[in-house]
XYZ file of C-alpha atoms in Angstrom:
697
model
C 37.029 40.109 38.689
C 40.356 39.027 37.269
C 41.929 38.778 40.721
C 38.973 36.684 41.882
C 39.481 34.517 38.754
C 43.142 33.997 39.721
C 42.194 33.081 43.262
C 39.635 30.511 42.089
C 41.989 29.078 39.476
C 44.818 28.589 41.997
C 42.420 27.171 44.613
C 40.907 24.546 42.276
C 44.325 23.707 40.738
C 45.746 22.964 44.158
C 42.643 20.962 45.097
C 43.190 18.832 42.007
C 46.841 18.290 43.034
C 48.193 19.876 39.848
C 51.200 22.096 39.318
C 50.988 25.094 37.033
C 52.957 23.143 34.420
C 50.612 20.122 34.655
C 47.496 22.282 34.370
C 48.943 24.115 31.384
C 49.694 20.787 29.689
C 46.196 19.374 30.351
C 44.474 22.562 29.187
C 46.691 22.975 26.134
C 47.751 26.504 27.074
C 51.113 28.068 27.872
C 52.670 27.968 31.389
C 52.978 31.770 31.259
C 49.239 32.042 30.683
C 48.423 30.004 33.800
C 50.992 31.887 35.929
C 49.840 35.295 34.639
C 46.191 34.536 35.371
C 46.894 33.356 38.910
C 48.994 36.411 39.912
C 46.752 38.906 38.096
C 49.136 39.896 35.325
C 46.572 38.806 32.739
C 43.142 40.235 33.320
C 41.143 39.335 30.184
C 41.302 35.600 29.454
C 39.737 34.459 26.207
C 36.589 32.355 26.184
C 38.480 29.376 24.748
C 41.153 29.623 27.456
C 38.570 29.686 30.268
C 36.750 26.693 28.760
C 40.001 24.717 28.381
C 41.020 25.414 31.993
C 37.539 24.440 33.273
C 37.666 21.200 31.271
C 41.153 20.385 32.542
C 40.033 20.964 36.156
C 36.852 18.864 35.455
C 34.625 21.635 36.760
C 30.876 21.188 36.382
C 27.681 22.860 37.484
C 27.952 25.802 39.881
C 31.787 25.771 40.072
C 32.117 25.982 36.305
C 29.595 28.825 36.166
C 31.464 30.632 38.988
C 34.784 30.432 37.127
C 33.219 31.903 33.947
C 31.535 34.635 35.992
C 34.861 35.514 37.628
C 36.333 35.891 34.123
C 33.502 38.255 33.223
C 32.002 35.857 30.702
C 28.921 33.684 30.299
C 29.588 30.275 28.833
C 27.262 29.805 25.854
C 24.899 26.873 26.167
C 26.024 24.187 23.763
C 23.093 22.622 22.009
C 22.936 18.899 21.998
C 23.902 17.535 18.618
C 20.820 16.878 16.519
C 20.418 13.165 16.111
C 18.848 11.851 12.941
C 15.636 9.997 13.721
C 14.590 7.926 10.689
C 11.203 7.138 12.218
C 10.440 10.816 12.827
C 11.330 11.648 9.232
C 9.280 8.728 7.920
C 6.301 9.740 10.087
C 6.472 13.312 8.808
C 6.646 12.142 5.184
C 3.729 9.793 5.822
C 1.753 12.652 7.378
C 2.177 14.804 4.269
C 1.148 11.945 1.973
C -1.915 10.986 4.033
C -3.116 14.573 4.342
C -2.785 15.237 0.617
C -4.555 11.978 -0.270
C -7.626 12.449 1.877
C -7.961 16.136 1.116
C -8.143 15.192 -2.562
C -10.734 12.524 -1.745
C -12.926 15.056 0.069
C -12.764 17.375 -2.915
C -13.430 14.532 -5.342
C -16.530 13.441 -3.418
C -17.873 17.022 -3.185
C -18.072 16.825 0.606
C -17.905 20.612 0.912
C -20.020 21.410 -2.160
C -21.869 23.448 -1.073
C -21.611 22.351 2.582
C -21.027 18.993 4.298
C -24.109 16.969 5.090
C -24.679 17.025 8.852
C -23.302 13.908 10.515
C -24.246 13.524 14.167
C -24.048 10.709 16.659
C -25.229 9.514 20.044
C -23.637 7.179 22.598
C -24.018 3.494 21.681
C -26.009 1.101 23.890
C -24.043 0.094 26.967
C -23.802 -3.538 25.823
C -21.710 -2.455 22.796
C -18.954 -0.679 24.723
C -16.634 -1.474 27.601
C -16.980 -0.249 31.177
C -16.119 3.407 31.727
C -13.678 2.238 34.388
C -11.678 0.551 31.635
C -12.192 3.362 29.140
C -10.714 5.931 31.490
C -13.395 8.232 32.847
C -16.983 8.787 31.755
C -17.684 11.535 29.211
C -20.519 12.848 27.066
C -19.795 11.529 23.580
C -22.590 13.292 21.702
C -21.342 15.458 18.865
C -21.292 16.390 15.200
C -18.804 16.060 12.351
C -16.664 19.097 13.174
C -16.284 17.830 16.761
C -15.021 14.335 15.973
C -11.461 14.931 17.219
C -12.732 16.677 20.344
C -15.018 13.737 21.150
C -12.243 11.219 20.442
C -9.935 12.967 22.901
C -12.582 12.663 25.617
C -12.030 8.904 25.494
C -9.228 8.224 27.936
C -8.134 4.980 26.247
C -8.182 6.597 22.790
C -10.167 3.581 21.522
C -13.462 4.521 19.845
C -15.954 2.432 17.856
C -18.140 4.276 15.314
C -21.295 2.347 14.397
C -23.870 3.105 11.734
C -26.014 1.494 9.080
C -24.970 1.344 5.423
C -24.435 4.817 3.982
C -24.773 6.586 7.332
C -21.547 8.584 6.884
C -18.858 6.436 8.492
C -16.378 7.035 5.656
C -17.064 10.794 5.684
C -16.426 10.782 9.423
C -13.124 8.874 9.168
C -11.879 11.239 6.468
C -12.722 14.309 8.517
C -11.224 12.684 11.633
C -7.911 12.115 9.873
C -7.709 15.604 8.389
C -8.709 17.393 11.598
C -6.312 15.304 13.673
C -3.453 15.994 11.261
C -4.222 19.718 11.397
C -3.847 19.714 15.184
C -1.007 17.176 15.243
C 2.194 17.767 17.186
C 5.411 16.300 15.740
C 5.406 13.621 18.438
C 1.773 12.572 17.840
C 1.048 9.430 15.806
C -0.066 9.819 12.189
C -3.689 8.737 11.642
C -3.933 6.329 8.713
C -7.125 4.812 7.294
C -6.941 1.039 6.774
C -9.754 -0.744 4.912
C -10.362 -3.841 7.015
C -11.989 -5.822 4.215
C -8.633 -7.316 3.165
C -7.580 -8.418 6.669
C -7.717 -12.132 7.456
C -7.161 -12.243 11.228
C -6.493 -15.999 11.288
C -3.622 -15.673 8.796
C -1.838 -12.484 9.806
C -1.693 -10.383 12.949
C -3.042 -6.850 13.013
C 0.347 -5.152 13.311
C 1.897 -7.202 10.494
C -1.116 -6.579 8.271
C -0.981 -2.846 8.955
C 2.704 -2.803 8.017
C 1.923 -4.621 4.754
C -0.820 -2.129 3.899
C 1.466 0.812 4.665
C 4.133 -0.547 2.335
C 1.559 -1.244 -0.375
C 0.215 2.307 -0.286
C 3.488 4.076 0.601
C 6.346 1.996 -0.901
C 9.096 4.079 0.719
C 8.082 2.590 4.083
C 9.448 -0.747 2.873
C 12.985 0.531 3.488
C 15.008 -1.209 6.238
C 14.055 0.022 9.694
C 16.356 0.749 12.632
C 15.747 -2.665 14.241
C 16.134 -4.833 11.155
C 12.522 -4.926 9.917
C 10.888 -2.361 7.672
C 10.256 1.274 8.496
C 6.522 0.521 8.304
C 6.777 -2.205 10.949
C 8.895 0.067 13.144
C 6.308 2.873 12.904
C 3.511 0.487 13.870
C 5.480 -1.045 16.756
C 6.489 2.391 18.072
C 2.818 3.508 17.905
C 3.677 6.341 15.555
C 0.694 5.302 13.425
C -2.865 5.708 14.719
C -4.953 3.041 12.938
C -8.329 4.201 11.648
C -9.839 0.796 10.888
C -12.648 1.360 8.401
C -15.202 -1.347 7.609
C -15.148 -4.004 10.322
C -18.344 -5.309 8.703
C -16.490 -5.808 5.401
C -14.237 -8.524 6.832
C -15.061 -11.886 5.244
C -18.038 -13.750 6.657
C -17.150 -15.911 9.634
C -14.124 -13.829 10.595
C -15.751 -11.026 12.591
C -15.393 -12.780 15.924
C -11.747 -13.823 15.332
C -11.076 -10.251 14.224
C -12.547 -8.818 17.419
C -10.523 -11.297 19.482
C -7.388 -10.222 17.617
C -8.147 -6.542 18.224
C -8.537 -7.285 21.921
C -5.001 -8.701 22.084
C -3.631 -5.230 21.288
C -3.600 -2.048 23.317
C -3.223 0.213 20.289
C -5.205 3.450 20.321
C -7.581 3.241 17.364
C -10.815 4.256 15.745
C -12.972 1.414 14.363
C -16.022 1.707 12.109
C -18.669 -0.933 11.459
C -22.273 -1.527 10.624
C -24.260 -2.106 13.780
C -25.488 -5.653 13.160
C -22.093 -7.169 12.302
C -20.443 -5.568 15.317
C -23.277 -6.585 17.634
C -23.019 -10.201 16.437
C -19.264 -10.246 17.048
C -19.704 -8.755 20.522
C -22.373 -11.292 21.462
C -20.092 -14.111 20.368
C -16.943 -12.827 22.074
C -16.747 -9.581 24.014
C -16.756 -5.843 23.463
C -13.649 -4.138 22.143
C -11.507 -3.776 25.257
C -11.327 -0.245 26.719
C -13.350 1.141 23.804
C -16.203 3.610 23.904
C -18.801 3.453 21.128
C -21.080 5.870 19.286
C -23.901 5.350 16.765
C -24.406 7.693 13.815
C -27.836 9.319 13.741
C -30.214 9.552 10.782
C -30.601 12.774 8.819
C -33.695 14.763 9.663
C -36.161 16.585 7.461
C -34.630 19.887 8.574
C -31.206 18.607 7.476
C -32.565 17.867 3.993
C -34.367 21.189 3.794
C -31.123 22.979 4.632
C -28.994 20.963 2.199
C -30.821 19.893 -0.978
C -32.087 23.348 -2.138
C -28.506 24.653 -1.851
C -27.222 22.076 -4.359
C -28.990 23.690 -7.343
C -30.290 27.074 -8.440
C -33.558 25.517 -9.582
C -36.424 25.311 -7.116
C -37.110 21.613 -7.743
C -36.852 19.986 -4.332
C -39.988 21.462 -2.727
C -42.336 18.559 -3.661
C -39.813 16.024 -2.381
C -39.315 17.864 0.906
C -43.080 18.127 1.364
C -43.344 14.361 0.866
C -40.534 13.722 3.336
C -42.270 15.847 5.975
C -45.285 13.610 5.623
C -43.273 10.494 6.382
C -43.488 7.345 4.273
C -41.027 5.437 2.126
C -39.149 8.469 0.748
C -38.616 9.844 4.242
C -37.175 6.472 5.258
C -34.720 6.364 2.350
C -33.412 9.938 2.520
C -32.023 9.532 6.030
C -28.483 8.492 5.087
C -25.774 10.646 3.484
C -25.259 8.005 0.781
C -28.807 8.125 -0.540
C -28.975 11.900 -0.264
C -25.681 12.202 -2.151
C -26.999 9.899 -4.903
C -30.206 11.928 -5.155
C -28.204 15.146 -5.349
C -25.943 13.730 -8.114
C -28.863 12.408 -10.147
C -31.159 15.412 -9.903
C -29.273 18.548 -8.829
C -26.158 17.910 -10.923
C -27.874 16.541 -14.037
C -29.860 18.850 -16.334
C -33.506 18.017 -17.099
C -33.804 15.459 -14.283
C -36.703 16.266 -12.009
C -36.570 14.843 -8.465
C -40.371 14.788 -8.472
C -40.139 11.398 -10.197
C -39.173 9.997 -6.789
C -42.792 10.560 -5.779
C -43.841 7.744 -8.146
C -42.322 5.116 -5.830
C -44.018 3.918 -2.681
C -41.581 1.251 -1.470
C -38.268 2.059 0.247
C -36.351 -0.782 -1.437
C -37.689 0.284 -4.814
C -36.544 3.870 -4.237
C -33.052 2.712 -3.233
C -32.772 0.479 -6.297
C -33.865 3.402 -8.465
C -31.221 5.729 -6.983
C -28.470 3.114 -7.272
C -29.500 2.211 -10.813
C -29.779 5.837 -11.937
C -26.370 6.832 -10.645
C -24.327 5.522 -13.599
C -26.621 7.038 -16.274
C -26.408 10.329 -14.410
C -22.613 10.434 -14.366
C -21.922 8.759 -17.744
C -24.863 9.957 -19.843
C -24.891 8.296 -23.277
C -21.928 6.080 -22.325
C -23.815 4.378 -19.481
C -24.851 1.297 -21.452
C -21.288 0.760 -22.616
C -19.624 1.023 -19.194
C -22.278 -0.763 -17.114
C -21.051 -4.300 -18.059
C -17.473 -3.326 -17.201
C -18.523 -2.027 -13.794
C -20.560 -5.185 -13.320
C -17.532 -7.354 -14.040
C -15.427 -5.328 -11.592
C -18.033 -5.741 -8.859
C -18.413 -9.470 -9.532
C -14.630 -9.906 -9.565
C -14.340 -8.241 -6.144
C -17.237 -10.248 -4.737
C -15.636 -13.538 -5.793
C -12.351 -12.454 -4.219
C -14.143 -11.369 -1.053
C -12.646 -7.870 -1.101
C -13.533 -4.262 -1.869
C -10.104 -3.390 -3.318
C -9.775 -3.044 -7.104
C -6.091 -4.033 -7.069
C -4.395 -4.004 -10.470
C -2.266 -7.059 -9.606
C -5.357 -9.175 -8.862
C -7.068 -8.966 -12.246
C -7.641 -12.484 -13.485
C -7.032 -14.143 -10.124
C -10.747 -14.770 -9.700
C -10.969 -16.577 -13.052
C -10.789 -20.349 -13.406
C -8.472 -20.251 -16.417
C -5.547 -18.237 -15.079
C -2.990 -20.959 -15.725
C -4.364 -21.592 -19.197
C -4.380 -17.896 -20.075
C -0.799 -17.423 -18.903
C 0.261 -20.611 -20.684
C -1.265 -19.429 -23.939
C 0.415 -16.028 -23.603
C 3.810 -17.578 -22.850
C 3.390 -20.142 -25.624
C 2.527 -17.533 -28.236
C 5.360 -15.272 -27.122
C 7.892 -18.099 -27.293
C 6.468 -19.257 -30.616
C 7.080 -15.788 -32.029
C 10.643 -15.686 -30.679
C 11.467 -19.170 -31.967
C 9.965 -18.349 -35.355
C 12.036 -15.181 -35.693
C 15.293 -16.805 -34.560
C 15.051 -20.211 -36.215
C 13.042 -19.102 -39.207
C 9.578 -20.559 -39.365
C 9.326 -20.185 -43.115
C 10.097 -23.873 -43.353
C 7.832 -26.608 -42.104
C 10.534 -27.853 -39.766
C 11.085 -24.411 -38.293
C 7.380 -23.867 -37.766
C 6.849 -27.244 -36.087
C 9.906 -26.804 -33.860
C 8.783 -23.313 -32.822
C 5.270 -24.604 -32.115
C 6.615 -27.463 -29.967
C 8.845 -25.084 -27.987
C 5.938 -22.694 -27.486
C 3.678 -25.553 -26.392
C 6.161 -26.890 -23.843
C 6.994 -23.422 -22.496
C 3.303 -22.564 -22.249
C 2.470 -25.746 -20.332
C 5.433 -25.486 -17.958
C 5.020 -21.805 -17.145
C 1.225 -22.058 -17.041
C 1.436 -24.815 -14.424
C 4.025 -22.873 -12.431
C 1.891 -19.723 -12.526
C -1.177 -21.602 -11.355
C 0.782 -23.117 -8.483
C 2.279 -19.779 -7.438
C -1.076 -17.984 -7.720
C -2.652 -20.501 -5.355
C 0.138 -20.795 -2.784
C 1.697 -17.305 -2.750
C -0.320 -14.828 -4.854
C 1.777 -12.433 -6.871
C 1.841 -8.928 -5.463
C 3.323 -5.607 -6.549
C 7.112 -5.468 -6.432
C 8.305 -2.821 -3.991
C 11.949 -2.985 -5.004
C 14.583 -1.340 -7.121
C 17.816 -2.743 -8.483
C 20.718 -2.762 -6.045
C 23.204 -5.497 -5.284
C 23.287 -6.444 -1.640
C 26.557 -6.627 0.210
C 26.309 -10.308 1.032
C 24.375 -13.368 0.014
C 21.629 -14.401 2.368
C 19.277 -17.283 2.907
C 16.788 -15.815 0.446
C 19.367 -15.851 -2.351
C 20.206 -19.506 -1.741
C 16.549 -20.551 -1.541
C 15.771 -18.715 -4.771
C 18.799 -20.329 -6.379
C 17.631 -23.827 -5.419
C 14.187 -23.039 -6.826
C 15.802 -21.936 -10.068
C 17.931 -25.085 -10.177
C 14.879 -27.347 -10.076
C 12.816 -25.195 -12.399
C 15.609 -24.752 -14.926
C 16.387 -28.461 -14.896
C 12.739 -29.208 -15.709
C 12.783 -26.722 -18.580
C 16.051 -28.219 -19.867
C 14.548 -31.684 -19.842
C 11.474 -30.430 -21.701
C 13.678 -28.670 -24.259
C 15.678 -31.821 -24.910
C 12.414 -33.739 -25.348
C 11.202 -31.249 -27.953
C 14.490 -31.458 -29.842
C 14.300 -35.242 -29.818
C 10.794 -35.134 -31.265
C 11.970 -32.721 -33.963
C 14.794 -35.058 -34.990
C 12.451 -38.054 -35.031
C 9.987 -36.192 -37.242
C 12.321 -34.532 -39.721
C 15.670 -36.345 -39.512
C 15.001 -39.949 -38.497
C 18.168 -41.943 -38.076
C 20.409 -38.876 -37.835
C 20.669 -39.088 -34.053
C 20.814 -42.240 -31.980
C 19.068 -42.796 -28.643
C 22.443 -42.352 -26.930
C 22.890 -38.992 -28.658
C 19.524 -37.832 -27.416
C 20.350 -38.937 -23.870
C 23.609 -37.011 -24.042
C 21.672 -33.937 -25.184
C 19.448 -34.266 -22.147
C 22.524 -34.682 -19.963
C 23.724 -31.305 -21.279
C 20.461 -29.366 -21.265
C 19.311 -30.328 -17.782
C 22.394 -29.165 -15.815
C 23.074 -26.172 -18.098
C 19.536 -24.834 -17.841
C 19.302 -25.733 -14.154
C 22.534 -23.972 -13.174
C 21.705 -21.020 -15.432
C 18.272 -20.599 -13.851
C 19.799 -20.970 -10.370
C 22.212 -18.155 -11.181
C 19.411 -15.980 -12.609
C 16.987 -16.567 -9.729
C 19.707 -15.985 -7.155
C 20.733 -12.797 -8.926
C 17.124 -11.582 -8.838
C 16.990 -12.143 -5.086
C 20.356 -10.455 -4.548
C 19.361 -7.378 -6.539
C 16.170 -6.550 -4.688
C 16.114 -3.601 -2.299
C 13.327 -1.271 -1.066
C 12.124 1.640 -3.158
C 13.273 5.080 -2.103
C 11.101 7.835 -0.656
C 10.270 9.296 -4.057
C 8.091 6.317 -4.939
C 4.405 7.189 -4.947
C 1.496 5.039 -3.949
C -1.259 5.747 -6.494
C -2.365 2.804 -8.668
C -0.752 4.235 -11.807
C 2.505 5.044 -10.047
C 2.766 1.567 -8.543
C 2.146 -0.021 -11.965
C 4.857 2.166 -13.476
C 7.279 1.303 -10.671
C 6.646 -2.415 -11.188
C 7.082 -2.153 -14.941
C 10.411 -0.366 -14.545
C 11.552 -2.927 -12.014
C 10.611 -5.932 -14.139
C 12.084 -4.544 -17.353
C 15.265 -3.464 -15.574
C 15.588 -6.868 -13.987
C 15.147 -8.603 -17.318
C 17.727 -6.309 -18.931
C 20.288 -7.503 -16.392
C 19.345 -11.140 -15.825
C 18.594 -12.215 -19.417
C 22.119 -11.482 -20.725
C 23.611 -13.217 -17.677
C 21.501 -16.324 -18.259
C 22.117 -16.304 -22.016
C 25.891 -15.934 -21.672
C 25.973 -18.653 -19.038
C 24.110 -21.037 -21.375
C 26.540 -20.252 -24.208
C 29.622 -20.705 -22.007
C 28.336 -23.827 -20.240
C 27.308 -25.401 -23.551
C 30.739 -24.688 -25.014
C 32.367 -26.359 -22.030
C 30.075 -29.385 -22.324
C 30.692 -29.702 -26.067
C 34.422 -29.407 -25.517
C 34.254 -32.221 -22.994
C 32.289 -34.443 -25.376
C 34.742 -33.833 -28.182
C 37.630 -34.609 -25.851
C 36.218 -38.103 -25.393
C 35.615 -38.290 -29.172
C 31.836 -38.239 -28.935
C 30.276 -37.009 -32.204
C 28.444 -33.723 -31.735
C 26.572 -31.437 -34.115
C 27.126 -28.272 -32.119
C 28.576 -25.132 -33.685
C 29.473 -21.772 -32.132
C 26.582 -20.195 -34.045
C 24.212 -22.820 -32.690
C 25.390 -22.152 -29.131
C 24.850 -18.401 -29.555
C 21.390 -19.014 -30.986
C 20.524 -21.261 -28.062
C 21.688 -18.649 -25.569
C 19.700 -15.916 -27.335
C 16.513 -17.938 -27.578
C 16.573 -19.317 -24.048
C 17.599 -15.978 -22.547
C 14.994 -13.840 -24.274
C 12.278 -16.503 -24.266
C 12.891 -17.475 -20.668
C 12.952 -13.846 -19.538
C 9.708 -13.090 -21.319
C 8.076 -16.233 -19.932
C 9.233 -15.310 -16.414
C 7.770 -11.807 -16.730
C 4.397 -13.007 -18.006
C 3.963 -15.860 -15.544
C 5.848 -15.026 -12.342
C 5.506 -11.257 -11.867
C 2.484 -9.196 -10.873
C 3.123 -6.770 -13.734
C 3.198 -9.647 -16.231
C -0.080 -10.930 -14.807
C -1.503 -7.423 -15.256
C -0.403 -7.391 -18.905
C -1.818 -10.851 -19.649
C -5.205 -10.341 -18.026
C -5.980 -6.636 -17.704
C -4.397 -5.543 -20.969
C -5.155 -8.545 -23.213
C -7.322 -11.414 -21.921
C -10.178 -9.547 -20.219
C -10.507 -6.827 -22.915
C -10.330 -9.512 -25.605
C -13.257 -11.326 -23.992
C -15.217 -8.061 -23.604
C -15.263 -8.034 -19.799
C -13.130 -4.910 -19.437
C -12.117 -2.079 -21.786
C -8.828 -2.097 -23.677
C -7.732 1.144 -22.036
C -8.341 -0.073 -18.515
C -6.138 2.424 -16.587
C -7.885 5.335 -18.286
C -11.295 3.780 -17.571
C -10.526 3.352 -13.863
C -9.166 6.871 -13.571
C -12.209 8.259 -15.381
C -14.536 6.337 -13.037
C -12.618 7.832 -10.118
C -12.989 11.367 -11.476
C -16.702 10.825 -12.046
C -17.124 9.687 -8.437
C -18.021 6.049 -9.184
C -14.760 4.801 -7.674
C -12.555 6.183 -4.939
C -8.841 5.737 -4.332
C -7.429 4.058 -1.277
C -3.680 4.171 -1.733
C -2.556 1.774 -4.453
C -6.073 0.439 -5.096
C -9.462 1.672 -6.192
C -12.731 0.914 -4.431
C -16.339 1.471 -5.361
C -17.572 4.715 -3.856
C -19.670 2.701 -1.462
C -20.158 -1.003 -0.740
C -23.828 -0.608 -1.719
C -22.763 0.361 -5.247
C -20.521 -2.699 -5.491
C -23.359 -4.932 -4.305
C -25.728 -3.317 -6.818
C -23.443 -3.880 -9.811
C -22.556 -7.409 -8.717
C -26.259 -8.333 -8.797
C -26.452 -7.136 -12.400
C -24.014 -9.799 -13.608
């Protein structure tokens, strides 16, 4: 084989027009090695030598393989270098988070205790789905809960609408769909994610942008920069690595169902959409069916389903009279046809000692039975505490109804009230009053009045600003950590200009308060010209200081890392750390700037022989007060976490509408099955429960 190797080597060297010396130089081997191989003196070339000679001769394919075979060697296949794919890693992380979340939700809602209620469906009427030519081939869509993925894959377009009346099992189906699809998922398949459509306003934001916002809200790590300049969440949506499971089309605000359906028809995204029948039918009649989508309708539970399920939920033989009544038809048979009502009945009677389901036989009207089950749910899960918690749940439901949402979002507490600006103003005013009193000493009448005036002005200014911001750009959770960017961008400059105007206004208000204090307690000590000079110092100093602080805030914001979690408590904690860390950095910068700028201004005034009353101690006091007071006022009025503190932790508990330990109350309601988690927010277990409690207000 070595002689054949020499023959091939000489033949291909000559074809390339190379001398032995030139080939040796190109291959990085000795001239004696090339000569010895060609004449057969060397019979066992090393693998590296053969590869270098083949590279130098630019051999590929069959010729390269022939040369290695002649040397008695097989060239090892070199694996392509593994390229890092940030979207693949993000999708895999998202998959783990989604699977863990919805598996916990199934356990929390006792879906498998003792067995899942049977959920079956039939094909929807033809007028509620598109032509099979557009869907991609006709198929039998009948099935049951454990076949949901199989049925979905029969739909060629991968666009399926699931219809059903209230409580018919749509949420149970979406949860099982996500978990079963994740179990069978290949690494290249999209990750199914449940999106609650109730918060989507299709006339304000497109579907893809809204989905990206929801992903970042529930999974903050997806707010990191993506490969194309946007966020990772937006990149996942655009690359169709997320399969949207759009739950609750009927929960979109009234009047927006038809625009929502039009918006859905502008996309070609594979999806699964759930809705009550009537709302979807109305939207279809006013626009068109969901393009390329098949549709199914969830079926009612049967008497046999109840007979197989209810007796298994308790060791006591208490359900026989109820089942006998159901077999005879009537109001009870009409009510116990949805998983929601059956689950309520099970929780009230099977899971609660000394509650006999035979009391259901006293009712003869379907609406009356439903009201009884809904009204008995809280006493069943809370026992003696029911009367205490019912008003709190009622306030929550009323708050969500006024906001037009189903999401109990911690950053939205208080936003449905009419006194948000006043409440924030009072909080800021009291906080600044306390700071001024401590620093200036409110033991004297002058100190107390001055502190009160400062608190009043700060409260009014920040209360007005909060009210304006809450109306134009509602405060949301901060998805950032502290990190200085490499360069200043447009956002930094715009924030700086905002700070310049805001700080100038605060400086003018501060000078006005000081003037009033001098007029009240030291009349004649300062002239009108002196007071104007004070204003000429405060306005630019405070304005430039606020511009620096606001710009620094913008420059220090960067996305949270992958370790950030998306539960309500974790997001609150992340926001608190962010706000407090930001204040720890920005407040000293603002305070030192005020001290330095004031010293420069005073030096300039003294240079022109203008009488001033400033002292170094006074300048340091001013910097301390304005830095700490301004930072605290900013937190309480212009951050979502501050809004949470003002309303959820003080104002609403103080007025008796919510408990003082609100996070613990919400978590307890979740563990009892009254609420469910959907990422960073809570929701009532079912929209019917929310409607029930809202009517109690």
